[in-house]
């Protein structure tokens, strides 16, 4: 087990800065996740942690040992880091057993047999040892790739979009299985994905990257409910921003009236702000006084996601069980169910 600590890490290609001052800490046995849009620098950061890219400034420490800084670079093979990548390339000419045993082939035959069999049973593929990769499904191959990476008991496991080539259902099941397996083995791991559900299912800590910067590093719950930046809120789930002013007693005056939460995150008295309103903050309630008109409707299985237009023309998103349908143009009542208010300075344009 290891801890991973990044302090102000910068990685560049030529004169371009790709990873820009990233700091975070991952404790022993924790699973971390880097989220963010395509091209924001997630893979580059993972490669820097693995030792494949040098850092131009800052420090990467693994178990309190400095592994990367401008003056120090421990090569990848000396870091004791395991890796699983998107294309998970198993060796096609080796059996499943031989693939998993690859990183521990210096151990005795008996040790190899025990470790491989244990891992195969942990990934739910006991008895698959004699097969070849082409005789496995994509999900099974992915689990073998994971077992192979875990066999040498790495200090840290890095996973870059490991489930992206699999279908949604399998992705979700595998994410849960892999989390259990990592916890059983007590492995510290860092996963890169652009899939928020996957991150939520797997991570103890997660962060959202944008243009090389890490905007927030928090629990998945914290990212969703206390986003530190409007781009984090944008990336993590749908919602709208409603303009308002913070009044004396930390209530916010908006087109929906005076909003008040038990807790107010961000915003100071007198400030012009945007309030984050998520669909789960609103209930359609025909007895409610606040009126709105349904202008769009999207089917989400158990729920419909409605867009409701307020009298001043602003829009809100709200969710309601799909056993009842509201029609486009229908007048509805909206009840707010906000327990805390998340505020961002309005008119932001900085990222
Ligand atoms: P995705 O989710 O699409 O995989 P990402 O967040 O992992 O994206 P990176 O692969 O880290 O993003 O790439 C970040 C930026 O760095 C991109 O603009 C990419 O073109 C650039 N980049 C990556 N590798 C190199 C390289 N070897 N030389 C020059 N630029 C590079």
Coordinates of C-alpha atoms and ligand atoms in Angstrom, one line a residue:
X1 CA 0.0 0.0 0.0
X2 CA 1.2 3.5 -0.8
X3 CA 0.3 7.1 -0.7
X4 CA 0.5 9.3 -3.7
X5 CA 1.2 13.0 -3.3
X6 CA 1.4 15.5 -6.1
X7 CA 2.6 19.1 -5.4
X8 CA 2.2 21.7 -8.1
X9 CA 3.0 19.3 -10.9
X10 CA 3.5 20.8 -14.3
X11 CA 4.1 18.8 -17.5
X12 CA 4.7 20.4 -20.9
X13 CA 5.4 19.4 -24.5
X14 CA 7.7 21.9 -26.1
X15 CA 6.4 25.3 -25.0
X16 CA 2.9 24.1 -24.4
X17 CA 1.9 23.4 -20.7
X18 CA -0.4 20.4 -20.7
X19 CA -0.6 19.8 -16.9
X20 CA -0.7 23.0 -15.0
X21 CA 0.1 23.1 -11.3
X22 CA -1.7 20.0 -10.2
X23 CA -1.7 19.0 -6.5
X24 CA -3.6 16.2 -4.7
X25 CA -3.1 13.5 -2.2
X26 CA -4.3 9.9 -2.3
X27 CA -4.1 8.0 0.9
X28 CA -3.1 4.3 1.4
X29 CA -5.6 1.9 -0.1
X30 CA -7.7 4.8 -1.6
X31 CA -9.1 4.8 -5.1
X32 CA -8.8 8.2 -6.8
X33 CA -10.3 9.2 -10.1
X34 CA -9.4 12.0 -12.6
X35 CA -12.3 13.2 -14.6
X36 CA -12.5 15.8 -17.3
X37 CA -13.2 16.5 -20.9
X38 CA -11.2 15.1 -23.7
X39 CA -7.7 16.7 -24.1
X40 CA -7.6 18.2 -20.6
X41 CA -4.4 16.4 -19.7
X42 CA -5.6 13.4 -17.7
X43 CA -3.5 10.8 -19.6
X44 CA -0.5 13.0 -19.6
X45 CA -0.7 13.4 -15.9
X46 CA -1.1 9.6 -15.5
X47 CA 2.0 9.1 -17.7
X48 CA 3.9 11.5 -15.6
X49 CA 3.0 9.6 -12.4
X50 CA 4.1 6.3 -14.1
X51 CA 7.4 8.0 -15.1
X52 CA 6.8 8.1 -18.8
X53 CA 6.8 11.9 -19.0
X54 CA 9.2 14.1 -17.0
X55 CA 7.7 16.9 -15.0
X56 CA 8.8 20.5 -15.8
X57 CA 8.1 21.6 -12.2
X58 CA 6.6 20.3 -9.0
X59 CA 7.0 17.0 -7.2
X60 CA 5.5 13.6 -7.4
X61 CA 6.0 11.4 -4.2
X62 CA 5.1 7.8 -3.9
X63 CA 5.1 6.6 -0.3
X64 CA 7.1 9.7 0.7
X65 CA 9.7 8.9 -1.8
X66 CA 10.4 11.6 -4.4
X67 CA 9.9 9.9 -7.8
X68 CA 9.6 12.9 -10.1
X69 CA 10.8 16.5 -10.0
X70 CA 12.8 18.6 -12.4
X71 CA 16.0 17.3 -10.7
X72 CA 15.0 13.7 -10.0
X73 CA 13.4 11.1 -12.3
X74 CA 13.0 7.5 -11.1
X75 CA 12.5 5.4 -14.3
X76 CA 9.0 3.7 -14.7
X77 CA 10.3 0.1 -14.1
X78 CA 11.7 1.2 -10.7
X79 CA 8.5 2.8 -9.4
X80 CA 6.6 -0.5 -8.7
X81 CA 3.5 0.9 -10.4
X82 CA 1.0 -1.4 -12.2
X83 CA -0.9 -0.1 -15.2
X84 CA -4.1 -1.0 -17.1
X85 CA -4.8 0.9 -20.3
X86 CA -7.8 1.3 -22.5
X87 CA -6.6 -1.3 -25.1
X88 CA -5.4 -3.6 -22.4
X89 CA -3.3 -5.6 -24.9
X90 CA -3.0 -9.1 -23.5
X91 CA -0.2 -11.2 -25.0
X92 CA -2.2 -13.1 -27.6
X93 CA 0.2 -16.1 -27.8
X94 CA 0.2 -16.6 -24.0
X95 CA -2.6 -18.4 -22.1
X96 CA -4.6 -16.5 -19.5
X97 CA -2.5 -18.1 -16.8
X98 CA 0.8 -17.1 -18.5
X99 CA -0.6 -13.5 -19.0
X100 CA -1.4 -13.1 -15.4
X101 CA 1.9 -14.7 -14.3
X102 CA 3.9 -12.5 -16.6
X103 CA 5.0 -10.0 -14.0
X104 CA 5.9 -12.6 -11.4
X105 CA 7.7 -15.1 -13.6
X106 CA 10.8 -14.8 -11.4
X107 CA 8.8 -16.4 -8.5
X108 CA 8.6 -20.1 -7.8
X109 CA 6.1 -22.2 -9.9
X110 CA 4.1 -22.8 -6.7
X111 CA 4.0 -19.1 -5.7
X112 CA 2.9 -18.2 -9.3
X113 CA 0.2 -20.9 -9.3
X114 CA -1.2 -19.7 -6.0
X115 CA -1.1 -16.0 -6.9
X116 CA -2.6 -16.5 -10.3
X117 CA -5.4 -18.8 -9.1
X118 CA -6.3 -16.4 -6.3
X119 CA -6.5 -13.5 -8.7
X120 CA -8.5 -15.4 -11.3
X121 CA -11.0 -16.3 -8.7
X122 CA -11.1 -12.7 -7.4
X123 CA -11.9 -11.5 -10.9
X124 CA -14.5 -14.2 -11.3
X125 CA -12.6 -16.3 -13.9
X126 CA -11.4 -19.3 -11.9
X127 CA -10.6 -22.1 -14.3
X128 CA -9.9 -19.8 -17.3
X129 CA -6.1 -20.3 -16.9
X130 CA -5.7 -22.6 -20.0
X131 CA -7.7 -20.4 -22.4
X132 CA -6.2 -17.9 -24.8
X133 CA -7.2 -14.2 -25.0
X134 CA -9.1 -14.6 -28.2
X135 CA -11.4 -17.2 -26.4
X136 CA -12.6 -14.5 -24.0
X137 CA -15.1 -11.7 -24.2
X138 CA -14.0 -8.1 -24.0
X139 CA -15.1 -7.8 -20.3
X140 CA -13.3 -11.1 -19.5
X141 CA -10.1 -9.8 -21.2
X142 CA -10.3 -6.6 -19.2
X143 CA -10.5 -8.5 -16.0
X144 CA -7.5 -10.6 -17.0
X145 CA -5.6 -7.4 -17.7
X146 CA -6.4 -6.2 -14.3
X147 CA -5.4 -9.5 -12.7
X148 CA -2.1 -9.3 -14.6
X149 CA -1.5 -5.7 -13.3
X150 CA -2.3 -6.8 -9.8
X151 CA -0.2 -10.0 -9.7
X152 CA 3.1 -8.3 -8.7
X153 CA 1.3 -6.4 -5.9
X154 CA 2.1 -3.0 -7.3
X155 CA 2.5 0.0 -4.9
X156 CA 0.1 1.9 -7.0
X157 CA -2.2 0.9 -9.8
X158 CA -2.9 3.3 -12.6
X159 CA -5.9 2.8 -14.9
X160 CA -6.5 4.8 -18.1
X161 CA -10.1 4.5 -19.3
X162 CA -10.0 0.8 -18.6
X163 CA -13.7 0.2 -19.3
X164 CA -14.2 2.6 -22.2
X165 CA -14.4 -0.1 -24.9
X166 CA -17.1 -2.0 -23.0
X167 CA -20.9 -1.5 -23.2
X168 CA -22.6 0.6 -20.5
X169 CA -24.0 -2.3 -18.5
X170 CA -20.8 -4.3 -18.4
X171 CA -18.9 -1.1 -17.5
X172 CA -21.0 -0.6 -14.4
X173 CA -20.8 -4.2 -13.2
X174 CA -17.0 -4.2 -13.8
X175 CA -16.5 -0.9 -12.0
X176 CA -18.1 -2.3 -8.9
X177 CA -16.2 -5.6 -9.1
X178 CA -12.9 -3.8 -9.6
X179 CA -13.5 -1.6 -6.7
X180 CA -14.2 -4.6 -4.5
X181 CA -11.1 -6.3 -5.7
X182 CA -8.9 -3.3 -5.1
X183 CA -10.3 -2.9 -1.6
X184 CA -9.7 -6.6 -0.9
X185 CA -6.1 -6.4 -2.1
X186 CA -5.7 -3.0 -0.3
X187 CA -4.3 -1.4 -3.5
X188 CA -4.0 2.3 -3.9
X189 CA -5.2 3.2 -7.4
X190 CA -5.8 6.1 -9.7
X191 CA -8.3 5.9 -12.5
X192 CA -8.7 8.2 -15.5
X193 CA -12.1 8.4 -17.1
X194 CA -14.5 10.9 -18.7
X195 CA -17.5 9.0 -17.4
X196 CA -18.9 10.5 -14.3
X197 CA -21.0 7.5 -13.3
X198 CA -17.9 5.3 -13.4
X199 CA -16.0 7.7 -11.3
X200 CA -18.8 7.9 -8.7
X201 CA -19.0 4.1 -8.6
X202 CA -15.3 3.6 -8.0
X203 CA -13.7 6.5 -6.3
X204 CA -13.1 7.5 -2.7
X205 CA -11.6 10.8 -4.0
X206 CA -12.1 12.4 -7.4
X207 CA -11.1 15.5 -9.3
X208 CA -12.1 17.4 -12.3
X209 CA -9.4 18.6 -14.7
X210 CA -9.9 21.4 -17.2
X211 CA -7.2 22.7 -19.5
X212 CA -4.5 21.1 -17.5
X213 CA -5.7 22.4 -14.1
X214 CA -7.3 20.4 -11.4
X215 CA -10.3 22.4 -10.4
X216 CA -11.3 20.4 -7.3
X217 CA -10.2 17.3 -5.5
X218 CA -12.8 15.9 -3.2
X219 CA -15.1 13.0 -2.5
X220 CA -17.5 12.3 -5.3
X221 CA -20.3 13.5 -3.0
X222 CA -18.5 16.8 -2.4
X223 CA -17.9 17.3 -6.2
X224 CA -21.7 16.9 -6.8
X225 CA -23.0 18.8 -3.8
X226 CA -20.3 21.3 -3.2
X227 CA -18.7 22.1 -6.6
X228 CA -16.0 24.7 -6.1
X229 CA -16.2 25.9 -9.7
X230 CA -19.0 26.3 -12.2
X231 CA -17.1 24.0 -14.6
X232 CA -17.1 21.3 -12.0
X233 CA -20.8 21.7 -11.6
X234 CA -21.2 21.6 -15.4
X235 CA -19.2 18.4 -15.7
X236 CA -20.8 16.6 -12.8
X237 CA -24.5 16.2 -13.7
X238 CA -27.0 18.5 -15.3
X239 CA -28.4 21.7 -13.7
X240 CA -29.0 25.3 -14.4
X241 CA -27.6 28.6 -13.0
X242 CA -30.1 31.1 -11.9
X243 CA -29.1 34.7 -11.5
X244 CA -29.6 36.4 -8.1
X245 CA -28.3 38.7 -5.4
X246 CA -27.1 37.7 -2.0
X247 CA -29.2 39.6 0.6
X248 CA -28.1 40.7 4.1
X249 CA -28.9 37.4 5.8
X250 CA -27.4 35.2 3.2
X251 CA -30.5 34.5 1.3
X252 CA -30.5 34.8 -2.4
X253 CA -33.0 36.9 -4.3
X254 CA -33.9 35.3 -7.6
X255 CA -36.6 35.0 -10.2
X256 CA -37.9 32.2 -8.1
X257 CA -38.2 34.5 -5.1
X258 CA -36.0 34.5 -2.0
X259 CA -34.0 31.3 -1.8
X260 CA -32.7 30.1 1.5
X261 CA -30.7 27.0 2.4
X262 CA -29.5 25.6 5.7
X263 CA -26.0 26.1 4.2
X264 CA -24.7 28.5 1.7
X265 CA -21.7 27.4 -0.3
X266 CA -19.7 30.4 -1.8
X267 CA -21.0 34.0 -2.3
X268 CA -20.8 37.0 0.0
X269 CA -23.3 39.5 1.1
X270 CA -24.4 41.9 -1.6
X271 CA -22.7 39.9 -4.3
X272 CA -24.3 39.2 -7.7
X273 CA -24.3 35.4 -8.1
X274 CA -25.5 32.4 -10.0
X275 CA -27.3 29.8 -8.0
X276 CA -26.9 26.2 -9.0
X277 CA -30.3 24.4 -9.3
X278 CA -30.2 20.7 -10.0
X279 CA -33.2 18.7 -11.2
X280 CA -33.2 16.9 -7.9
X281 CA -33.7 20.3 -6.1
X282 CA -37.2 20.7 -7.7
X283 CA -40.4 18.9 -7.3
X284 CA -43.3 19.3 -9.7
X285 CA -46.2 20.0 -7.3
X286 CA -49.5 21.2 -8.8
X287 CA -50.5 22.8 -5.5
X288 CA -47.3 25.0 -5.4
X289 CA -47.7 28.7 -6.0
X290 CA -44.6 29.1 -8.2
X291 CA -45.8 28.5 -11.7
X292 CA -43.9 27.5 -14.8
X293 CA -44.6 26.1 -18.3
X294 CA -43.1 22.8 -19.5
X295 CA -41.2 23.6 -22.7
X296 CA -39.2 20.3 -23.2
X297 CA -39.3 16.8 -22.0
X298 CA -36.7 14.0 -22.2
X299 CA -37.5 10.3 -21.3
X300 CA -34.9 8.9 -18.9
X301 CA -36.5 5.5 -18.1
X302 CA -37.8 5.8 -14.5
X303 CA -38.0 9.6 -14.9
X304 CA -38.7 12.4 -17.3
X305 CA -36.3 15.3 -17.4
X306 CA -38.5 18.4 -18.0
X307 CA -37.4 21.9 -18.9
X308 CA -39.7 24.4 -17.3
X309 CA -39.9 28.1 -18.2
X310 CA -40.5 30.7 -15.5
X311 CA -42.4 33.9 -16.0
X312 CA -39.2 35.9 -16.7
X313 CA -38.2 33.5 -19.5
X314 CA -35.5 31.7 -17.5
X315 CA -35.4 27.9 -17.6
X316 CA -35.1 25.2 -14.9
X317 CA -34.6 21.5 -15.2
X318 CA -36.7 19.1 -13.1
X319 CA -37.2 15.4 -12.8
X320 CA -40.4 13.6 -12.2
X321 CA -41.4 9.8 -12.2
X322 CA -42.3 8.7 -15.7
X323 CA -45.6 7.0 -14.7
X324 CA -47.1 10.4 -15.2
X325 CA -46.4 12.6 -18.2
X326 CA -46.7 16.4 -18.3
X327 CA -47.3 17.8 -21.8
X328 CA -45.3 20.4 -23.5
X329 CA -47.0 23.8 -22.9
X330 CA -48.6 22.5 -19.7
X331 CA -48.7 24.9 -16.7
X332 CA -47.2 23.3 -13.6
X333 CA -46.4 24.3 -10.0
X334 CA -42.8 24.0 -8.8
X335 CA -41.7 23.4 -5.3
X336 CA -38.0 23.9 -4.4
X337 CA -36.4 21.4 -2.2
X338 CA -33.1 23.1 -1.6
X339 CA -31.2 22.2 1.6
X340 CA -28.1 24.0 0.7
X341 CA -27.4 26.7 -1.9
X342 CA -24.3 26.5 -4.2
X343 CA -23.4 30.0 -5.5
X344 CA -20.8 31.1 -8.0
X345 CA -19.9 34.7 -8.8
X346 CA -22.1 35.8 -11.7
X347 CA -20.8 36.8 -15.1
X348 CA -17.7 34.5 -14.6
X349 CA -15.6 34.2 -17.7
X350 CA -12.4 33.0 -16.1
X351 CA -11.7 29.4 -16.1
Ligands
LIG1 P1 -8.7 12.0 -23.6 O1 -9.8 12.0 -22.6 O2 -9.2 12.4 -25.0 O3 -7.9 10.8 -23.6 P2 -6.9 13.5 -22.0 O4 -7.5 14.4 -21.0 O5 -6.3 12.2 -21.5 O6 -7.8 13.3 -23.2 P3 -4.2 14.0 -22.9 O7 -4.1 12.7 -23.7 O8 -3.4 14.1 -21.7 O9 -5.7 14.4 -22.6 O10 -3.7 15.2 -23.9 C1 -3.7 16.5 -23.4 C2 -3.1 17.4 -24.5 O11 -1.8 17.1 -24.7 C3 -3.8 17.2 -25.9 O12 -4.0 18.5 -26.4 C4 -2.8 16.4 -26.6 O13 -2.8 16.8 -28.0 C5 -1.5 16.9 -26.0 N1 -0.4 15.9 -26.1 C6 -0.5 14.6 -25.5 N2 0.6 13.9 -25.8 C7 1.5 14.8 -26.5 C8 2.8 14.6 -27.0 N3 3.5 13.5 -26.8 N4 3.3 15.7 -27.7 C9 2.6 16.8 -27.8 N5 1.3 17.0 -27.3 C10 0.8 16.0 -26.7

